[in-house]
Short mmCIF file of C-alpha atoms in Angstrom, two decimals:
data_model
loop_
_atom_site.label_atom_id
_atom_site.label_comp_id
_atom_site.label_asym_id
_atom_site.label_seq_id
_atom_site.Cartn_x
_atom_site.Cartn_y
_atom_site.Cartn_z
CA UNK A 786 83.22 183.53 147.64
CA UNK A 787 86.01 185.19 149.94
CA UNK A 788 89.09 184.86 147.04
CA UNK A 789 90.21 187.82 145.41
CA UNK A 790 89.44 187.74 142.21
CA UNK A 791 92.50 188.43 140.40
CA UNK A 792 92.80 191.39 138.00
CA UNK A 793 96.14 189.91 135.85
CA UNK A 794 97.55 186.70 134.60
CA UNK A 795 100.08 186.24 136.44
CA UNK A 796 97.96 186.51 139.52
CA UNK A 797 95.85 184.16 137.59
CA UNK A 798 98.45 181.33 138.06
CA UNK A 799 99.14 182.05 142.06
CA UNK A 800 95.50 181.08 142.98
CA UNK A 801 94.67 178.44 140.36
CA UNK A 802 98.22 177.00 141.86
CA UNK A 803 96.60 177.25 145.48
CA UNK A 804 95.05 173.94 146.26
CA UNK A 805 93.09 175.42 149.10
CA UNK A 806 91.75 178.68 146.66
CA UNK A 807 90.80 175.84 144.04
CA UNK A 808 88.97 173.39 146.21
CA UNK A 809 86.71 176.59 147.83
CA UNK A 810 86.09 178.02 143.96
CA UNK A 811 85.31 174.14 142.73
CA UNK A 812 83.07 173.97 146.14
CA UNK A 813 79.99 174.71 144.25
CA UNK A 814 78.21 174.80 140.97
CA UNK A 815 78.27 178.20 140.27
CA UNK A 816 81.69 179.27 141.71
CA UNK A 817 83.76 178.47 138.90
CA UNK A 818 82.00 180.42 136.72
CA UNK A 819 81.71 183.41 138.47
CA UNK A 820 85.25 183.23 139.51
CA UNK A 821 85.77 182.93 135.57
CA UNK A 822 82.98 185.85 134.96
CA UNK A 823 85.24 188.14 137.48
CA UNK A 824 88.99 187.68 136.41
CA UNK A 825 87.37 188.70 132.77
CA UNK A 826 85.53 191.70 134.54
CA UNK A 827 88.60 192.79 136.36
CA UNK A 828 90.88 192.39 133.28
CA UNK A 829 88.82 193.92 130.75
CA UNK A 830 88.78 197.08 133.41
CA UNK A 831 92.11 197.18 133.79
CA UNK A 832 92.30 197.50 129.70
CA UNK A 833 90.24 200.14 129.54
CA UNK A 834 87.05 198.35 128.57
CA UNK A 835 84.92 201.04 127.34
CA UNK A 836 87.10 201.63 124.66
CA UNK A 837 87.77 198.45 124.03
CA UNK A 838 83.76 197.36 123.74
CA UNK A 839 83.41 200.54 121.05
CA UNK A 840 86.28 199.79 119.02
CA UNK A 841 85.63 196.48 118.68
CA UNK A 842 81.58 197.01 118.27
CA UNK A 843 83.01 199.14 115.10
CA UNK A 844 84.63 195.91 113.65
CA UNK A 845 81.77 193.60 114.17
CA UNK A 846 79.81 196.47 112.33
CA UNK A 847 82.18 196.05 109.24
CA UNK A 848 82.19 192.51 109.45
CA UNK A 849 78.65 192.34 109.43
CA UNK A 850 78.38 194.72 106.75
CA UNK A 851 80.65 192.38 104.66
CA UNK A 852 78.69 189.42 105.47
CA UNK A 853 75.19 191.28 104.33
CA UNK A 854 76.83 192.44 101.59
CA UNK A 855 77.95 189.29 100.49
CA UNK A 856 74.61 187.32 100.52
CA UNK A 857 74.86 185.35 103.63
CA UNK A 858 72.86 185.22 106.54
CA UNK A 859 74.96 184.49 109.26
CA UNK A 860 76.11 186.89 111.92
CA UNK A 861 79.62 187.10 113.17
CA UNK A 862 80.07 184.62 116.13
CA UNK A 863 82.86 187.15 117.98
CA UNK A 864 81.29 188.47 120.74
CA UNK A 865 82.83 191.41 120.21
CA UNK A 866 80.33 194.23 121.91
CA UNK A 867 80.67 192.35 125.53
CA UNK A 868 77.15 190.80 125.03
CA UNK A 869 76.27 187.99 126.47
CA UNK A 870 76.85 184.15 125.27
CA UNK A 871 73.90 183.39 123.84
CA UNK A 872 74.22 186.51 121.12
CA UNK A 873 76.51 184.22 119.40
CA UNK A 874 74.39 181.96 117.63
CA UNK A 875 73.93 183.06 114.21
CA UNK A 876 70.42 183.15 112.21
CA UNK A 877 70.12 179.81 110.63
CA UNK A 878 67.59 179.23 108.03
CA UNK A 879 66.28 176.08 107.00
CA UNK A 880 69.09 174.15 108.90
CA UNK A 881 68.88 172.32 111.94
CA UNK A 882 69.90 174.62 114.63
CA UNK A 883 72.85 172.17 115.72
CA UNK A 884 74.30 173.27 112.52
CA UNK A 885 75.21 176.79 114.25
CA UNK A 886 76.34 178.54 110.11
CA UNK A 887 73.78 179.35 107.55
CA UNK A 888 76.04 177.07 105.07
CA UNK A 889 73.32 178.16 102.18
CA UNK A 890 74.34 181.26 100.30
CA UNK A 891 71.98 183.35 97.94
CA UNK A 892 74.36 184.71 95.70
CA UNK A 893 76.29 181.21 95.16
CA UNK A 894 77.19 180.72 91.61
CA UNK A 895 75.23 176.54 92.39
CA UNK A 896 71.75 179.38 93.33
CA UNK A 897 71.50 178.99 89.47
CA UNK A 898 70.79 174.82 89.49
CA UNK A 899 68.91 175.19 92.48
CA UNK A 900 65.59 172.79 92.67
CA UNK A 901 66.19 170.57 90.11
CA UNK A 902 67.49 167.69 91.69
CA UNK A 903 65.65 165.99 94.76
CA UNK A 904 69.23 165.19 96.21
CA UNK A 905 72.86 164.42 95.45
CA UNK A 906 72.88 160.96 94.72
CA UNK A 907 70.07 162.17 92.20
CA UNK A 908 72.23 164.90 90.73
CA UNK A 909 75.08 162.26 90.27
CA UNK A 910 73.31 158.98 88.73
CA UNK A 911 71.33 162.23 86.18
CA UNK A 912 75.03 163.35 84.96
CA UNK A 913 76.47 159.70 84.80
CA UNK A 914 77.68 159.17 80.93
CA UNK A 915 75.64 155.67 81.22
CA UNK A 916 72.06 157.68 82.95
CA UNK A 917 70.00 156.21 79.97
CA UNK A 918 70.43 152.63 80.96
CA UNK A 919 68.65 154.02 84.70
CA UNK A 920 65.28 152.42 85.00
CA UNK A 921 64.11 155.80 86.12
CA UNK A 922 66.29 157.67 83.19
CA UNK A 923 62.56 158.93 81.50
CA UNK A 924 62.62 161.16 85.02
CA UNK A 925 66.36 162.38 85.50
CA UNK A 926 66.58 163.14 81.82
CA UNK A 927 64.54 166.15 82.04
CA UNK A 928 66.02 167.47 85.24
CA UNK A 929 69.64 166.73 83.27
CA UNK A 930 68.48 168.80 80.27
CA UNK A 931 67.53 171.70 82.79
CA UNK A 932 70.96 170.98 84.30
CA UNK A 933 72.47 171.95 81.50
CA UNK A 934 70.54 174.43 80.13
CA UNK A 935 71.50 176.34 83.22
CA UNK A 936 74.94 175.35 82.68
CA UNK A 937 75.89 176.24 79.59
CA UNK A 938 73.72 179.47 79.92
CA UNK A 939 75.62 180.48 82.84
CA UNK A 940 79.17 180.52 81.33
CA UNK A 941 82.14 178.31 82.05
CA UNK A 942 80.53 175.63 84.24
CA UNK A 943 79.97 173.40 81.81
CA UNK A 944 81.19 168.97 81.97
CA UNK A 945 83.36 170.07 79.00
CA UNK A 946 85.12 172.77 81.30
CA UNK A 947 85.52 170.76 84.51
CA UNK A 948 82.86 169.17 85.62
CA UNK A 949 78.85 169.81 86.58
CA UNK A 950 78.31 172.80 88.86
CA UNK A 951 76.87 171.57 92.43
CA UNK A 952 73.41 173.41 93.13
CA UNK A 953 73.55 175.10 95.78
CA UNK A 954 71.48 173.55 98.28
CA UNK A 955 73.40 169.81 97.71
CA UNK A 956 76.31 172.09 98.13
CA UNK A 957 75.18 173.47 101.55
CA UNK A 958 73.64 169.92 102.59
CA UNK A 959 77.21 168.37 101.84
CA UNK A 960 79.12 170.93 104.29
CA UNK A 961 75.82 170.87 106.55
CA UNK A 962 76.71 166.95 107.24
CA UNK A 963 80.73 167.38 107.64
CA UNK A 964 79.78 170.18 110.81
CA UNK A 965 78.69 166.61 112.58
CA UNK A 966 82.18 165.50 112.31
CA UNK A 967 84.41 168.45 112.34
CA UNK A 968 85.92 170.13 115.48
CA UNK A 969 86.93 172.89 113.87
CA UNK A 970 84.23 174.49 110.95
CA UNK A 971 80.85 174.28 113.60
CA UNK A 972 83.32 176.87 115.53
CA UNK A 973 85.38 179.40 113.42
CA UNK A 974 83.89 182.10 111.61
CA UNK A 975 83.11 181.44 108.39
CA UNK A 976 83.46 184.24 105.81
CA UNK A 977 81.69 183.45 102.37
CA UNK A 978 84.30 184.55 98.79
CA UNK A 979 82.52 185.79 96.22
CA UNK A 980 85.90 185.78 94.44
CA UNK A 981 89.24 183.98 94.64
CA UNK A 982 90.73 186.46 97.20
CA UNK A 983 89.07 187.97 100.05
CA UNK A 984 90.72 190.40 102.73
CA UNK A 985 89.14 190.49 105.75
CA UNK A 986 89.94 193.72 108.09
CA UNK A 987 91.60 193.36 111.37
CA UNK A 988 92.68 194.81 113.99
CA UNK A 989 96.16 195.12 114.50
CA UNK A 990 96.66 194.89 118.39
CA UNK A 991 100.13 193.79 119.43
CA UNK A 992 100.35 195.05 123.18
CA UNK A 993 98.10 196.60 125.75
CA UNK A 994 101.19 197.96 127.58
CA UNK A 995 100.52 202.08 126.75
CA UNK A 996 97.33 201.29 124.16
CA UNK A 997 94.89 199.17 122.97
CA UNK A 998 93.68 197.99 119.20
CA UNK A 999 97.00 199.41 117.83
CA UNK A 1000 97.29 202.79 118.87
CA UNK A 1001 93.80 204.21 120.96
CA UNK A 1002 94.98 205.91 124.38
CA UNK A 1003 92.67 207.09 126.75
CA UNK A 1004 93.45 210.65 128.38
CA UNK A 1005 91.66 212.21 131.82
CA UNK A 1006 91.11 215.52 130.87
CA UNK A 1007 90.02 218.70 133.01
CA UNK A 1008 86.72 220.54 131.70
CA UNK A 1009 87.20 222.85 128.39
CA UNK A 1010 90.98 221.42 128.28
CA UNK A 1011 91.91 219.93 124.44
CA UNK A 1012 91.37 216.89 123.73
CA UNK A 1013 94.48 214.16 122.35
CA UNK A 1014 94.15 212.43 119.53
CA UNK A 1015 94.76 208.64 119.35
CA UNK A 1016 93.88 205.99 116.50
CA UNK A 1017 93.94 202.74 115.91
CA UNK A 1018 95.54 200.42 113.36
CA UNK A 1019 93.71 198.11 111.00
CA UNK A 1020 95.17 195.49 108.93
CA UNK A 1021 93.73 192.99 107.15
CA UNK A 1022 93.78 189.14 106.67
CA UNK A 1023 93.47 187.82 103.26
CA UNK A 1024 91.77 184.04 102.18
CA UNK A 1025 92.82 182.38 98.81
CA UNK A 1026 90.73 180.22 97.94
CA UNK A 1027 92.88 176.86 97.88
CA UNK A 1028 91.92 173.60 95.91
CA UNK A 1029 90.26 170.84 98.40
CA UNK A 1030 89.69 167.23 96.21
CA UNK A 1031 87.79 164.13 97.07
CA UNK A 1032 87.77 161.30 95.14
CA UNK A 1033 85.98 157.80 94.82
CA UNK A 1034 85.62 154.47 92.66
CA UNK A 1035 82.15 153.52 92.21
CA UNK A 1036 81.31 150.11 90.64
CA UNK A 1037 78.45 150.88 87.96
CA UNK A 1038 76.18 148.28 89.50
CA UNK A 1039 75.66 150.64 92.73
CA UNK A 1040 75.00 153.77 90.59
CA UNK A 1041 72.34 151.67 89.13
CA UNK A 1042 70.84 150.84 92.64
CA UNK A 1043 69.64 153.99 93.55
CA UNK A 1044 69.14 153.84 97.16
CA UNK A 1045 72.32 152.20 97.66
CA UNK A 1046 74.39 154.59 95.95
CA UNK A 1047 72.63 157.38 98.14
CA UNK A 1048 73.46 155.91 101.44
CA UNK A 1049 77.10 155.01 100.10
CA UNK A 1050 77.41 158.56 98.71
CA UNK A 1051 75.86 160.30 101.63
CA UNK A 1052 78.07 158.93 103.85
CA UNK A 1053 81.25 158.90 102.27
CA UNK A 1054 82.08 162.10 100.84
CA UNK A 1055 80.66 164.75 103.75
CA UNK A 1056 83.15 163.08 105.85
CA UNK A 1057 85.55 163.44 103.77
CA UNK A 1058 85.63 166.95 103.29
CA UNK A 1059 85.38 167.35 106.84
CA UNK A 1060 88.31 165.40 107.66
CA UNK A 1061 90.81 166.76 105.60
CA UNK A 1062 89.46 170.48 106.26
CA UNK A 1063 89.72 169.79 109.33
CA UNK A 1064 93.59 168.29 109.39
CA UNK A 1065 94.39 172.02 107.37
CA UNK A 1066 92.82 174.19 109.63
CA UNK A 1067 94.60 172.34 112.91
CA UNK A 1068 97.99 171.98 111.70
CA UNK A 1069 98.10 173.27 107.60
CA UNK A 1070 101.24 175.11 106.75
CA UNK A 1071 99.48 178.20 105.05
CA UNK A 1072 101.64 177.13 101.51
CA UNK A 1073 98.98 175.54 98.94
CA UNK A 1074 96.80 174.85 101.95
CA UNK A 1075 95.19 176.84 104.84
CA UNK A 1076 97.21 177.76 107.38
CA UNK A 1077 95.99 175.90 110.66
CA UNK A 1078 95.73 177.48 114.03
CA UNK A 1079 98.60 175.33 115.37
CA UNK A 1080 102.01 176.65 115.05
CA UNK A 1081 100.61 179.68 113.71
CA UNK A 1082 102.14 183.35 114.29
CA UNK A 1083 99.46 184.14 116.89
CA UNK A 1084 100.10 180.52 119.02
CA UNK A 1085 101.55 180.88 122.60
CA UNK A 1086 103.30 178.17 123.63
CA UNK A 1087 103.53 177.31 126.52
CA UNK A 1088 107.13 175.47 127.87
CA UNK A 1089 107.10 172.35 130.20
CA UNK A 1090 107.80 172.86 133.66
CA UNK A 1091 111.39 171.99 135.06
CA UNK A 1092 112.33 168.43 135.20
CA UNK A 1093 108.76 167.47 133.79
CA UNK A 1094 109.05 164.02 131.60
CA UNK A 1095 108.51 163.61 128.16
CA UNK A 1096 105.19 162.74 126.99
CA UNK A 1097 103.55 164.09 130.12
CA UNK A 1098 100.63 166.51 131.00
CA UNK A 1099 100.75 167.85 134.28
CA UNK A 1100 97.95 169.99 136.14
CA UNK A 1101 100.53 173.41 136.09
CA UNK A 1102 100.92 172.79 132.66
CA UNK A 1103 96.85 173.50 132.38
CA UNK A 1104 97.06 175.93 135.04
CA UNK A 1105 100.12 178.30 132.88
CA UNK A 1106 97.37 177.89 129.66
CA UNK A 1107 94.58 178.93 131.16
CA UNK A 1108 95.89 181.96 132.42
CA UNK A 1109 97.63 182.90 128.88
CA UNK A 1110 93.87 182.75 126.86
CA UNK A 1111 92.83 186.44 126.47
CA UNK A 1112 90.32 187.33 129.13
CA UNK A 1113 87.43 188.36 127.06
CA UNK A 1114 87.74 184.51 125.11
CA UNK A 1115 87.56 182.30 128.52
CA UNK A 1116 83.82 182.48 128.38
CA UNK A 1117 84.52 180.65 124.32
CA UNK A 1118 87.78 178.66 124.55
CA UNK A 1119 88.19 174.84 123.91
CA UNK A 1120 90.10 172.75 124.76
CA UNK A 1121 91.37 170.18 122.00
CA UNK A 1122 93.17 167.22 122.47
CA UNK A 1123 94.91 164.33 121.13
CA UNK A 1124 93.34 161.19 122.03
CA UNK A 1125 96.60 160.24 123.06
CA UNK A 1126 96.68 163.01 125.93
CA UNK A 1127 93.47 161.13 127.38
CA UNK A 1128 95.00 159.19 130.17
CA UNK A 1129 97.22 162.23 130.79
CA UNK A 1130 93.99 164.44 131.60
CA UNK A 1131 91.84 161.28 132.80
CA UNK A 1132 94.38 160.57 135.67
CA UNK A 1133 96.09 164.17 136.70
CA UNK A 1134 95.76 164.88 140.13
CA UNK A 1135 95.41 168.27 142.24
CA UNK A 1136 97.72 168.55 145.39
CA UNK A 1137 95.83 170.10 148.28
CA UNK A 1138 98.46 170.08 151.19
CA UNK A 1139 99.72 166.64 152.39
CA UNK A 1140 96.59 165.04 150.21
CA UNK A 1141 95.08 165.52 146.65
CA UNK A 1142 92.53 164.38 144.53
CA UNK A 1143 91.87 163.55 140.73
CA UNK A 1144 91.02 166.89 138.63
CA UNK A 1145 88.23 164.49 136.88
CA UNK A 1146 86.00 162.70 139.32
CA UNK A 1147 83.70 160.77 136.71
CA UNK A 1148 81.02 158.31 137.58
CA UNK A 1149 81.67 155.12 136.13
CA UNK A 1150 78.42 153.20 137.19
CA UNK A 1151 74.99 153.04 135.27
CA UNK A 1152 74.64 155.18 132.25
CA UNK A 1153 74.98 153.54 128.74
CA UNK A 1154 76.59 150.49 128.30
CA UNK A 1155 77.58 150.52 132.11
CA UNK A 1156 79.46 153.53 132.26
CA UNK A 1157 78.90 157.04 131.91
CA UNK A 1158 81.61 159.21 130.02
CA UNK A 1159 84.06 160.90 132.35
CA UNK A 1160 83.12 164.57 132.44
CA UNK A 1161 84.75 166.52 129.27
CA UNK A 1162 85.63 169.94 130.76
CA UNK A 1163 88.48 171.05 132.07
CA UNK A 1164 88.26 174.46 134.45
CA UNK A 1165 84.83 174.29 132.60
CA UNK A 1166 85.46 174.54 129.35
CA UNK A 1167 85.06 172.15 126.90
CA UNK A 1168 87.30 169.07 125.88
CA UNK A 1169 87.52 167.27 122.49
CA UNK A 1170 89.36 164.36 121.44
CA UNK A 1171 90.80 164.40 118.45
CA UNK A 1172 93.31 162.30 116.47
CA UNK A 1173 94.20 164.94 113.54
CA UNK A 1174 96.74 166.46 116.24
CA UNK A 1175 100.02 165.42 116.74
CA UNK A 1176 100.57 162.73 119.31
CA UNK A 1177 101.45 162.79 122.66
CA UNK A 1178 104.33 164.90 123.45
CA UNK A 1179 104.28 167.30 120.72
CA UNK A 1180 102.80 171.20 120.35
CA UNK A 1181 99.75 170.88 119.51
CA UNK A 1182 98.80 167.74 121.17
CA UNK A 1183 96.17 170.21 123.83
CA UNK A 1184 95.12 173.48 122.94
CA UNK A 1185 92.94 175.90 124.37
CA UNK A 1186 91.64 177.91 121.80
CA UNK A 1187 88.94 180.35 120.79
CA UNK A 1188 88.04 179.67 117.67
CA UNK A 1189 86.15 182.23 116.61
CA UNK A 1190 89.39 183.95 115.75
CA UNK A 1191 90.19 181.70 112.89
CA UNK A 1192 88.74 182.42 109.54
CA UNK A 1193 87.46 180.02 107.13
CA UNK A 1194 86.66 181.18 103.74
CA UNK A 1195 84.16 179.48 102.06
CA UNK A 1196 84.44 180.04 97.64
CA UNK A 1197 81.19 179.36 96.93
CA UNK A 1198 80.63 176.86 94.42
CA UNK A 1199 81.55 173.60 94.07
CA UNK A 1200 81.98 171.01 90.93
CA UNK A 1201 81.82 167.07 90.24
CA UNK A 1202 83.22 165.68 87.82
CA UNK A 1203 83.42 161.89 86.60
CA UNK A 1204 84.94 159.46 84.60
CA UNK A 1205 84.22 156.47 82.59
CA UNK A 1206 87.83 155.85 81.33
CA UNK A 1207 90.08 155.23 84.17
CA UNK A 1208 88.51 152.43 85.87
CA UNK A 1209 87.16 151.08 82.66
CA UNK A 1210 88.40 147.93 82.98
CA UNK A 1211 87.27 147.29 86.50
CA UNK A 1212 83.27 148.59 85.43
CA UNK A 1213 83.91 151.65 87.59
CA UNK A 1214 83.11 155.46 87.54
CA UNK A 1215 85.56 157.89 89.09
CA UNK A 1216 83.95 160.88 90.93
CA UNK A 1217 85.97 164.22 92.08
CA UNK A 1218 84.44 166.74 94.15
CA UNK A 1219 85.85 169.73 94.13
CA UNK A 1220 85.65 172.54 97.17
CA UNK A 1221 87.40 175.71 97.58
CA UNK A 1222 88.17 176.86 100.97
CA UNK A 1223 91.19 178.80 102.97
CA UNK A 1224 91.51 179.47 106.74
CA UNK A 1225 93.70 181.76 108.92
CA UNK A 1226 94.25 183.32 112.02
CA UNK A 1227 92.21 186.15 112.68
CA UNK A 1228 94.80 187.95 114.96
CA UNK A 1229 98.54 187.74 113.00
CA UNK A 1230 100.34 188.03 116.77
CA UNK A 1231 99.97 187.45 120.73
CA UNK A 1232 99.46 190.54 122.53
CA UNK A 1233 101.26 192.29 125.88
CA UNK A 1234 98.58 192.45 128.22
CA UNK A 1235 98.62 196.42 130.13
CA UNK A 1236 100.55 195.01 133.23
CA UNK A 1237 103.39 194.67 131.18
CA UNK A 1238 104.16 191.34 131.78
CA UNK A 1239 106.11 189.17 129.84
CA UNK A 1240 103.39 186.72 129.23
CA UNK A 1241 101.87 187.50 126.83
CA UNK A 1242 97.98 186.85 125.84
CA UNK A 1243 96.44 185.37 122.57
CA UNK A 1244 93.15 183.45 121.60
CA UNK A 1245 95.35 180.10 120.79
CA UNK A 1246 97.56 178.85 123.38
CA UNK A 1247 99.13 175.53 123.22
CA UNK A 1248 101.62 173.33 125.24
CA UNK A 1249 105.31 173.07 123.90
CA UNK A 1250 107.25 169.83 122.95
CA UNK A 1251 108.20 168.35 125.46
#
């Protein structure tokens, strides 16, 4: 490649901007990614990346500490030591490896009621009030009568207090299905609570202008001279665990059918969950909810060019984002997109002189159906649709973002609960699930990259009204 790879973001956006530079990098397979590979390289240097790597090698230590300490098994997906992609993946054990989070947690209140129960539609028909008209009650009723035993044994998770307390492993199975649905859980890093309040540490790195990670300056100095001190600043993000309900009507006849009610409860309340986690952690106001990445303290936005229509995506638009991510996250970013923005993306074109061409060339012939899928990558980075963002035209309708800055805490336990009295005269049982869970930000602020420039640099960058 003859470009020069550029070393700030602002020269970032002069060669992504040059039709000519583009079409040589796009030329082959690997040139985009080693044009990606060396703007991070060049940036990083010009950061001072050796005391970058160790400072933030000291965090992941902590984190990792936290997460050992707290009974899970996953590692922290920030590459923060520089290493490459593929340290990411966390240990999983006994999940499928799609799953990417060890969702099971030892030292879950639910480890208690662990084994009893073959699965959850089992666990629910067992505590139904009318279980001893099941054809197959002379089985659940001893696994109930361990239920409980363990129950009221335990303390305050008793039906009297609340509701049953979900074992553990139904627990982790429920969340295990909603990761095929979410965009944003299979992603984020997931911190287990052990209480109702968890801070997290942080770094608290506002500009690279005369430091990095809040305060650390390096200092040439001659042989035998002193040395300067420097330190950095920590802060700390705090999860409260907030309230998440699902709720559904069950006609009795189903709970009497039990592989019926499986597939119906299987189905129905995983994706639930996942939904409306997911709708918090995009765009949740932080108040009685988690606060979602969008609109959030640490969001650039990114304004629409001059004269640009409403309701429009245009390729400088993508070009201005890309170049705001934080260097060291382009190898993680997403992008994520309203479905509206589709034909927006599907149909931007890339000037190159007096001629152009489409930014996605897809091949619409054989493949499933007829047609393959257009390619999902923009600058080679992942796209997905999404209709839990606003629509067309709004902030938050695309987003790059790295998501392994935002933190999800997971409380670990969850409860059902039923009831035979409010749908009593329609035969019906009402079931509540109830989760716990909070999500935030990681970083509280963008950061002023060393060059000084005005643009500044953060892990979620989005595209302003417009």
């Amino acid at each position: 490649m003859t470009i020069t790879i550029p070393d700030s973001p602002a020269a970032l956006a002069e060669v992504l901007n040059d039709g000519t530079k583009m079409k040589e990098i796009l030329s082959t397979r690997e040139g985009l990614g080693e044009f990606i590979q060396g703007y991070a390289g060049a940036v990083d240097k010009a950061n001072r990346g050796e005391i970058n790597a160790q400072a933030r090698e000291q965090m992941q230590l902590v984190l990792a500490e936290y997460l050992r300490e707290s009974g899970s098994d996953a590692k922290p997906p920030v590459d923060m030591t520089g290493n490459s992609q593929a340290s990411l993946a966390p240990t999983i054990q006994g999940l499928p490896a799609g799953a990417r989070k060890s969702l099971y947690n030892k030292r879950a209140p639910g480890t208690h009621a662990d084994g009893i129960f073959d699965d959850f539609s089992e666990f629910l028909r067992a505590t139904w009030y009318k279980a001893d008209r099941l054809r197959d009650f002379g089985d659940l009723r001893p696994k109930r009568d361990r239920l409980l035993e363990v129950q009221n044994s335990y303390g305050t998770e008793v039906p009297g207090d609340g509701g049953f307390l979900v074992p553990e492993t139904l627990r982790s199975e429920i969340l295990q299905v909603s990761l095929e649905t979410a965009v944003v859980r299979p992603r984020a890093t997931v911190i287990p609570m052990s209480s109702l309040r968890v801070p997290i540490p942080m770094i608290d790195d506002t500009s690279h202008a005369s430091s990095i990670l809040g305060g650390v300056v390096g200092y040439w100095t001659e042989e035998a001279a002193g040395l300067t001190e420097s330190q950095a600043s920590f802060g700390r993000v705090v999860l409260d665990a907030k309230k998440l309900t699902a709720y559904a009507e069950v006609p009795n006849e189903l709970l009497m059918d039990a592989p019926a009610f499986a597939g119906f409860f299987d189905g129905t309340f995983p994706k639930a969950i996942s939904w409306f986690e997911d709708i918090a952690f995009l765009t949740g106001t932080g108040d009685g909810e988690p606060q979602g990445f969008i609109n959030s303290p640490v969001s650039v936005q990114v304004a629409a060019e001059s004269g640009q229509p409403t309701q429009t995506i245009v390729w400088e638009n993508i070009v201005k984002m890309y170049s705001r991510m934080l260097p060291t996250s382009l190898g993680r970013a997403v992008w994520i997109c309203s479905i509206d923005a589709f034909p927006q993306l599907a149909t931007m074109a890339l000037s190159v002189g007096t001629g152009g061409g489409p930014v996605w060339i897809g091949n619409f012939a054989g493949g499933q159906g007829g047609m393959d899928a257009p390619p999902a990558t923009i600058l080679g980075r992942p796209v997905y649709f999404t209709e839990k963002t606003g629509p067309l035209g709004t902030t938050g309708d695309i987003s790059f973002v790295d998501l392994s800055y935002y933190l999800i805490g997971d409380r670990m336990e969850m409860q059902v609960s039923s009831s035979e009295h409010y749908k009593f005269a329609n035969d019906k049982t009402a079931y509540r699930v109830v989760e716990r869970v909070d999500g935030k930000p990681w970083l509280q602020s963008p950061i002023t990259p060393h060059n000084g420039s005005s643009n500044t640099l953060s892990p979620v960058v989005q595209l302003a009204s417009r």
